[in-house]
PDB file of N, CA and C in Angstrom:
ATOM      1  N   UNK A   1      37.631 131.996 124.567  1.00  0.00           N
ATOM      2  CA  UNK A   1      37.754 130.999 123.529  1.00  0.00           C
ATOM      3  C   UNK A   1      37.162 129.680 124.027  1.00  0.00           C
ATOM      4  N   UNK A   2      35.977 129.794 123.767  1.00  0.00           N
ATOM      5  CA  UNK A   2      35.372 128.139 124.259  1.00  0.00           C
ATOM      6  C   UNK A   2      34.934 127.293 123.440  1.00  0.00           C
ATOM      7  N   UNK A   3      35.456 125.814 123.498  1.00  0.00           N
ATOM      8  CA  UNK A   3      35.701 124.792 123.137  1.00  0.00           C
ATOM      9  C   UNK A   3      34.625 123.952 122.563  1.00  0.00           C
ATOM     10  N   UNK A   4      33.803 123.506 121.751  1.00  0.00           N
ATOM     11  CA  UNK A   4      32.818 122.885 121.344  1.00  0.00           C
ATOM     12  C   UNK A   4      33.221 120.964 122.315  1.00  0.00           C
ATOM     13  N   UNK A   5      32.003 121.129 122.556  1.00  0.00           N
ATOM     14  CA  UNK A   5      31.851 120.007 123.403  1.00  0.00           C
ATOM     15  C   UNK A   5      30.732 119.505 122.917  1.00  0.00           C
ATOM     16  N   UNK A   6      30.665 118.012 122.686  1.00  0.00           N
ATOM     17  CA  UNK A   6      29.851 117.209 121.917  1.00  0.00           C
ATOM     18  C   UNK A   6      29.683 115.783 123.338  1.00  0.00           C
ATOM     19  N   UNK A   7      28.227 115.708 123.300  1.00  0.00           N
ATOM     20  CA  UNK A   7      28.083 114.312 124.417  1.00  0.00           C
ATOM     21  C   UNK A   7      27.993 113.190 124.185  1.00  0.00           C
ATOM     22  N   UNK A   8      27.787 113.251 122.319  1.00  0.00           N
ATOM     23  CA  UNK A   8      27.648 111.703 121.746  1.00  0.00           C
ATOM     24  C   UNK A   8      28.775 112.122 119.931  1.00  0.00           C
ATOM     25  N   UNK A   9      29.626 110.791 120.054  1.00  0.00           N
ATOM     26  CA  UNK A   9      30.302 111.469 118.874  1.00  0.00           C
ATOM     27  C   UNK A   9      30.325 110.050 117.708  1.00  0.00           C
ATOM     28  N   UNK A  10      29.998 109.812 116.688  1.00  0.00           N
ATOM     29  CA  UNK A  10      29.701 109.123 115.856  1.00  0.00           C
ATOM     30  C   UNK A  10      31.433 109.118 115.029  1.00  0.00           C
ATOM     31  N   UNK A  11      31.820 108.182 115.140  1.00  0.00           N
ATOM     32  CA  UNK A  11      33.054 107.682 114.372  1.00  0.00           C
ATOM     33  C   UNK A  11      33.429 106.962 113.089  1.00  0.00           C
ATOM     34  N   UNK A  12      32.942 106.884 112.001  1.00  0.00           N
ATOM     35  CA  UNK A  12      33.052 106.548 110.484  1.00  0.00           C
ATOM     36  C   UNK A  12      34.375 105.711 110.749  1.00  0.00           C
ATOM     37  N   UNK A  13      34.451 104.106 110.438  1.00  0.00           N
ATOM     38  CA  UNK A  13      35.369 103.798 110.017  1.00  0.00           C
ATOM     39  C   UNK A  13      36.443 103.961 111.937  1.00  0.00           C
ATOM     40  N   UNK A  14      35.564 103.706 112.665  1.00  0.00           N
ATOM     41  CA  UNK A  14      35.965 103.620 113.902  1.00  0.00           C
ATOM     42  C   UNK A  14      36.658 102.173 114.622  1.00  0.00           C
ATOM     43  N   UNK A  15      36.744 101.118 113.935  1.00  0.00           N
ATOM     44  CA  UNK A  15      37.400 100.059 114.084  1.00  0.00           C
ATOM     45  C   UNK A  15      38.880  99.746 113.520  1.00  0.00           C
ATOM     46  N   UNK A  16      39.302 100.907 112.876  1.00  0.00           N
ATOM     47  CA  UNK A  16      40.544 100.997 111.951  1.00  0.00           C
ATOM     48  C   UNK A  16      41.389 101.461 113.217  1.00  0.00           C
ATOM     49  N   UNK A  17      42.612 101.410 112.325  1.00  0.00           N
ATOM     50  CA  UNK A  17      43.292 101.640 113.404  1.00  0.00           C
ATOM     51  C   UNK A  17      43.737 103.244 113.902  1.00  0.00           C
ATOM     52  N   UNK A  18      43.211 104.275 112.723  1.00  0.00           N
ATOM     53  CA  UNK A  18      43.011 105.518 112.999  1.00  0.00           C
ATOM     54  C   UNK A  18      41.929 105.848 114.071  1.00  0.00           C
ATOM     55  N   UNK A  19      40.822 105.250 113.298  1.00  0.00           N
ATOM     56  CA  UNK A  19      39.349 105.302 114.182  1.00  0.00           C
ATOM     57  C   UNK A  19      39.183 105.060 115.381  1.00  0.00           C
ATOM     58  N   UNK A  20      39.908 103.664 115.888  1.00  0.00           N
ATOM     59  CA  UNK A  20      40.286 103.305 117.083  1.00  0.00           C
ATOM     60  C   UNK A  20      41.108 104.518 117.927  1.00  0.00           C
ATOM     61  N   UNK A  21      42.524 105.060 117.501  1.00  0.00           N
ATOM     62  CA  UNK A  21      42.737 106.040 118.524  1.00  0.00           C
ATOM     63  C   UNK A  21      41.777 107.203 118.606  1.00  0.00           C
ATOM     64  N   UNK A  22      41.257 107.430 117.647  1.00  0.00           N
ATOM     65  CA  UNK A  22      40.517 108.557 117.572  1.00  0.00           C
ATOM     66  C   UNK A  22      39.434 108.434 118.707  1.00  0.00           C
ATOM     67  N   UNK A  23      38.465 107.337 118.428  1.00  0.00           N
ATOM     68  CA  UNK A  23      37.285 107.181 119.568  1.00  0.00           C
ATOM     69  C   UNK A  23      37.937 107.515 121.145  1.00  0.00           C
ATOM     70  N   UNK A  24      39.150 106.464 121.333  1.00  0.00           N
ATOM     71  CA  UNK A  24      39.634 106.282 122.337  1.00  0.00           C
ATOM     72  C   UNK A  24      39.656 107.546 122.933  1.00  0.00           C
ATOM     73  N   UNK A  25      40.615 108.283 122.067  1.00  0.00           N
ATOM     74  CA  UNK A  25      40.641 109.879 122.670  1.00  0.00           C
ATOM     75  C   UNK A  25      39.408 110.843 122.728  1.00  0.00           C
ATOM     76  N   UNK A  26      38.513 110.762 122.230  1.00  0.00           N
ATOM     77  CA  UNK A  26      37.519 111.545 122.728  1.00  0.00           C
ATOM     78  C   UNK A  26      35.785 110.604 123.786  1.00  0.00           C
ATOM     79  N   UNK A  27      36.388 109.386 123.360  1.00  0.00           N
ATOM     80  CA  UNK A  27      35.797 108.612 124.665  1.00  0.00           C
ATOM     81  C   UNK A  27      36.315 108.962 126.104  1.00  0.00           C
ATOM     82  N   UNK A  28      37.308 109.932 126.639  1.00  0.00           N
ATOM     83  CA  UNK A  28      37.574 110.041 127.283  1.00  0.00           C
ATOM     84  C   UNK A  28      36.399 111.375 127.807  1.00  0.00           C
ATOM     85  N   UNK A  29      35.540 111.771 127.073  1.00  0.00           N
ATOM     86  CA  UNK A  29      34.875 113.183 127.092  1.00  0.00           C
ATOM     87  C   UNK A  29      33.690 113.129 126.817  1.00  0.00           C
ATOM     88  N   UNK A  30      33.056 112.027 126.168  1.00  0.00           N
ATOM     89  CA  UNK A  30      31.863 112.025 125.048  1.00  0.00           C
ATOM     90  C   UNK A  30      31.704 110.223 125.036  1.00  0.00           C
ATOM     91  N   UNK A  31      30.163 109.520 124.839  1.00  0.00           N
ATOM     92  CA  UNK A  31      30.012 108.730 124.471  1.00  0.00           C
ATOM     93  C   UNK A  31      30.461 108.578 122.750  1.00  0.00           C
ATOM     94  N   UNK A  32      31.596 107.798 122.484  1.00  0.00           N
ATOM     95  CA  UNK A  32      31.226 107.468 121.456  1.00  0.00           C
ATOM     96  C   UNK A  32      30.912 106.539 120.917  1.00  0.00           C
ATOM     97  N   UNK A  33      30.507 105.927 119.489  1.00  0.00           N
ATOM     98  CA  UNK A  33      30.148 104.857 118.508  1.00  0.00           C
ATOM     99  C   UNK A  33      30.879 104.833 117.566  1.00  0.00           C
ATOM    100  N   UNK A  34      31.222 103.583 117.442  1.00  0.00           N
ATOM    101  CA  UNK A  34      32.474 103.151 116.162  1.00  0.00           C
ATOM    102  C   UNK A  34      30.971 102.970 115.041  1.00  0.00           C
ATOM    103  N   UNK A  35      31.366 103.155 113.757  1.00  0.00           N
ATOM    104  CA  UNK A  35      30.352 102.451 113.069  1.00  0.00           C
ATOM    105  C   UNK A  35      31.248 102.186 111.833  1.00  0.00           C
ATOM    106  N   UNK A  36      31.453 101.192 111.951  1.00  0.00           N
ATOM    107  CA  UNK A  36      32.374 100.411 110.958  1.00  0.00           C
ATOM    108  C   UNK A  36      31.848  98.941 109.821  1.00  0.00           C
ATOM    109  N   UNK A  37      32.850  98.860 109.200  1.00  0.00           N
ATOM    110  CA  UNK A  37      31.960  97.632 107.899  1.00  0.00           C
ATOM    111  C   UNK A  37      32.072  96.075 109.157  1.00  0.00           C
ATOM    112  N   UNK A  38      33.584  96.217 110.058  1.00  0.00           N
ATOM    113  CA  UNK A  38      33.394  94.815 110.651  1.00  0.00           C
ATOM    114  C   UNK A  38      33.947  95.745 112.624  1.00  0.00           C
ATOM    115  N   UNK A  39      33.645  94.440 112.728  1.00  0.00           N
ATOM    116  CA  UNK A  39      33.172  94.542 114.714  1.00  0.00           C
ATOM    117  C   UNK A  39      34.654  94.987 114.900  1.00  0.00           C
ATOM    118  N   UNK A  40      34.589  95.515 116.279  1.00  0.00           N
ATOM    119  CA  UNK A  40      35.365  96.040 116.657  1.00  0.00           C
ATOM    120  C   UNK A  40      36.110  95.697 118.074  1.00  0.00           C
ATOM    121  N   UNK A  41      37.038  95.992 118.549  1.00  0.00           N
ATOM    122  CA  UNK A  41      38.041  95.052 120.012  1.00  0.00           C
ATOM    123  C   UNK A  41      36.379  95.274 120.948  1.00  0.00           C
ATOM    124  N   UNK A  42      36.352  94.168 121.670  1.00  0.00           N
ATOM    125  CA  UNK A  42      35.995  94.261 122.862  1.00  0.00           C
ATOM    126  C   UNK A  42      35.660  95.508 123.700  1.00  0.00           C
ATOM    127  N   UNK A  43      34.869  95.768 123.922  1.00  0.00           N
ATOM    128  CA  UNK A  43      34.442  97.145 124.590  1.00  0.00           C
ATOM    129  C   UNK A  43      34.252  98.069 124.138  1.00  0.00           C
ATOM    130  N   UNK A  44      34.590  98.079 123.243  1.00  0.00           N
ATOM    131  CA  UNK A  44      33.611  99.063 121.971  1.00  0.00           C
ATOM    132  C   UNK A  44      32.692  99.213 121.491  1.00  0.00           C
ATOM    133  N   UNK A  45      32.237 100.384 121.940  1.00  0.00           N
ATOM    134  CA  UNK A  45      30.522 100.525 121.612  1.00  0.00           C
ATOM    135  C   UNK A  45      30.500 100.848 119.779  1.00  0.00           C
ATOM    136  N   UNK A  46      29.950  99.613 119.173  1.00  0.00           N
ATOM    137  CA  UNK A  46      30.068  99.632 117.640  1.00  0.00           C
ATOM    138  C   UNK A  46      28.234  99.536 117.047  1.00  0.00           C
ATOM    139  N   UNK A  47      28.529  99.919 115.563  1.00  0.00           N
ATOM    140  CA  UNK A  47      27.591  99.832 115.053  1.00  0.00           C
ATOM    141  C   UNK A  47      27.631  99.284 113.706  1.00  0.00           C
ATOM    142  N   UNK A  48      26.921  98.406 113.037  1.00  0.00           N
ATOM    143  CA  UNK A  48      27.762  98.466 111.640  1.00  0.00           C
ATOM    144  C   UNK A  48      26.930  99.538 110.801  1.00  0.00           C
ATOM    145  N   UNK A  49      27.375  99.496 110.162  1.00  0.00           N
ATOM    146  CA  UNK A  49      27.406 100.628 109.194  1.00  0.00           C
ATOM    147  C   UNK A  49      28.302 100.882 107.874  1.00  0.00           C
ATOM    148  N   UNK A  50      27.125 100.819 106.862  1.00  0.00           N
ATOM    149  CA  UNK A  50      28.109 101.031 105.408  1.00  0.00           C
ATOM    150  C   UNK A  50      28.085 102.619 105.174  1.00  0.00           C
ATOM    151  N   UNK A  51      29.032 103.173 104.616  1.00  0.00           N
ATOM    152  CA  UNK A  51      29.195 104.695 104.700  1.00  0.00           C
ATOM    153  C   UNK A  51      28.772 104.672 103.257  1.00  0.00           C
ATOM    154  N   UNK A  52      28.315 103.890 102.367  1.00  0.00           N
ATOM    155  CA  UNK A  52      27.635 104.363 100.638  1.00  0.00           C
ATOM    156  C   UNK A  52      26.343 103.774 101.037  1.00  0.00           C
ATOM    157  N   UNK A  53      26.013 103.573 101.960  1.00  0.00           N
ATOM    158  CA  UNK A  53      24.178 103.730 102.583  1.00  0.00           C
ATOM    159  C   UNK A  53      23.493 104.606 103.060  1.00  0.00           C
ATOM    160  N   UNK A  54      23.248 105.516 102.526  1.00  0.00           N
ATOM    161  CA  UNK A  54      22.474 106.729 103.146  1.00  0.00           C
ATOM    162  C   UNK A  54      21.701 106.417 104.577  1.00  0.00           C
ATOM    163  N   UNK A  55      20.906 104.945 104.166  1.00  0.00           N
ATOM    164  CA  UNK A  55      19.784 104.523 105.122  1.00  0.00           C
ATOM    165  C   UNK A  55      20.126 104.444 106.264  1.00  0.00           C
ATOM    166  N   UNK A  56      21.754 103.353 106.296  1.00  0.00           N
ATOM    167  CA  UNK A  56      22.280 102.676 107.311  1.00  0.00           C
ATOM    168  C   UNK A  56      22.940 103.909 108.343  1.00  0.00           C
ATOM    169  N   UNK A  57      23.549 104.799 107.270  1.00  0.00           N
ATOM    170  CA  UNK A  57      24.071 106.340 108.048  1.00  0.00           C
ATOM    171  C   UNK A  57      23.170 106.942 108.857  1.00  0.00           C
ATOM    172  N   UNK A  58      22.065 107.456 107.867  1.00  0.00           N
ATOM    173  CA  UNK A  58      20.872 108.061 109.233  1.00  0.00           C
ATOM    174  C   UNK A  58      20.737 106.818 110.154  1.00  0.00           C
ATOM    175  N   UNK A  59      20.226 105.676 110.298  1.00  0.00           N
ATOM    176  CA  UNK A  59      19.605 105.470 111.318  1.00  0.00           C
ATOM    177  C   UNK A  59      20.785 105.085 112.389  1.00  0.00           C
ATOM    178  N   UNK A  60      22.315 104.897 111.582  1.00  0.00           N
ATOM    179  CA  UNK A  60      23.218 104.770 112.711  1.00  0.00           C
ATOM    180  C   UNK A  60      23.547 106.258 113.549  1.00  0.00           C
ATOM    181  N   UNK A  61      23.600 107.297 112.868  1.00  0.00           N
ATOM    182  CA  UNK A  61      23.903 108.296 113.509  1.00  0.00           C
ATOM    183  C   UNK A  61      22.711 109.015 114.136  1.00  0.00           C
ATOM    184  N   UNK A  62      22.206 108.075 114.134  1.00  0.00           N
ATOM    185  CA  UNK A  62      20.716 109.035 114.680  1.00  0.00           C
ATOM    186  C   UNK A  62      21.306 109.733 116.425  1.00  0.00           C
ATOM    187  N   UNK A  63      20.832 110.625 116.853  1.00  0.00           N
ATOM    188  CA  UNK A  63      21.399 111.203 118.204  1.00  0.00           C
ATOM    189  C   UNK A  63      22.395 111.703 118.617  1.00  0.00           C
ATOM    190  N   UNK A  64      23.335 111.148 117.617  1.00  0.00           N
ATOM    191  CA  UNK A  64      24.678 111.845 117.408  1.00  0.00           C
ATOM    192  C   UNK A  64      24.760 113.565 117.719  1.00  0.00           C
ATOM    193  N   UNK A  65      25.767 114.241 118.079  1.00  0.00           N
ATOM    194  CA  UNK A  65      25.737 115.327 117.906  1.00  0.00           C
ATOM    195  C   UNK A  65      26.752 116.133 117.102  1.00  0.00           C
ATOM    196  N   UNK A  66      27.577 115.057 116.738  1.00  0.00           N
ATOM    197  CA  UNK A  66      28.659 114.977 115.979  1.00  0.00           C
ATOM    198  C   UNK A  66      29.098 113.661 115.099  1.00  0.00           C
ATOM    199  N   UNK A  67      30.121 114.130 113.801  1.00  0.00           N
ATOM    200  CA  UNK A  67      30.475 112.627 113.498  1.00  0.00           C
ATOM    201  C   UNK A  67      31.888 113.199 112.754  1.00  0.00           C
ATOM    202  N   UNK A  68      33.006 111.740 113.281  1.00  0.00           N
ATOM    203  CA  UNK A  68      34.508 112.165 112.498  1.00  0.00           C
ATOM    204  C   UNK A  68      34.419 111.052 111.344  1.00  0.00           C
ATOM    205  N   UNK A  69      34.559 111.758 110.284  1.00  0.00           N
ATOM    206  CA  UNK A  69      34.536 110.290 109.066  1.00  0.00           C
ATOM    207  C   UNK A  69      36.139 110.291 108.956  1.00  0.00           C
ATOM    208  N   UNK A  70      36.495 109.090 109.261  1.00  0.00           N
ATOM    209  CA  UNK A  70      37.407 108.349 108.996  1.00  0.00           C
ATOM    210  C   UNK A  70      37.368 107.370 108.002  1.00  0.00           C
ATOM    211  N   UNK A  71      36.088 106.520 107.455  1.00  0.00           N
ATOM    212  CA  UNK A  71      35.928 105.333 106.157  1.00  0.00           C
ATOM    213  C   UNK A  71      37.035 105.564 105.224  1.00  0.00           C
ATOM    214  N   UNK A  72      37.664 104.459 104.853  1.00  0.00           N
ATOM    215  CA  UNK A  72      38.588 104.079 103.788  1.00  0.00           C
ATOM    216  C   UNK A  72      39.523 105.194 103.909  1.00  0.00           C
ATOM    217  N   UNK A  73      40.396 105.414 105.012  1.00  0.00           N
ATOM    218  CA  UNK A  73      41.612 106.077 105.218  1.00  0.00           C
ATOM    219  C   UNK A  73      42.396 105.234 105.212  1.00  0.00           C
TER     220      UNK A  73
END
């Protein structure tokens, strides 16, 4: 039973306070990126990003190998 492992993980709505534990916990495994409407604590690798922008989505998730949408939870 083996485990999907991702090296870059794209976080929707990653400055919330869901998003935030969420990154946290798989930043422990994986680069991730918050990409949220506003900035995020200190040391957080962020991006902005509107999630009803197609444009802003591709070019934020570009490299990604994964993404958790969290927006407007």
């Amino acid at each position: 039973n083996k485990m999907m492992r991702f090296e870059k993980i794209a976080v929707t709505g990653g400055n919330g306070a869901l998003g935030q534990f969420v990154a946290r916990d798989h930043g422990q495994d994986a680069l991730v990126t918050c990409l949220d409407l506003k900035a995020g604590p200190k040391g957080v690798r962020s991006r902005f990003a509107d999630v009803t922008s197609l444009t802003q989505l591709m070019e934020a998730m570009s490299g990604h190998d994964a993404v958790v949408h969290l927006a407007a939870l």
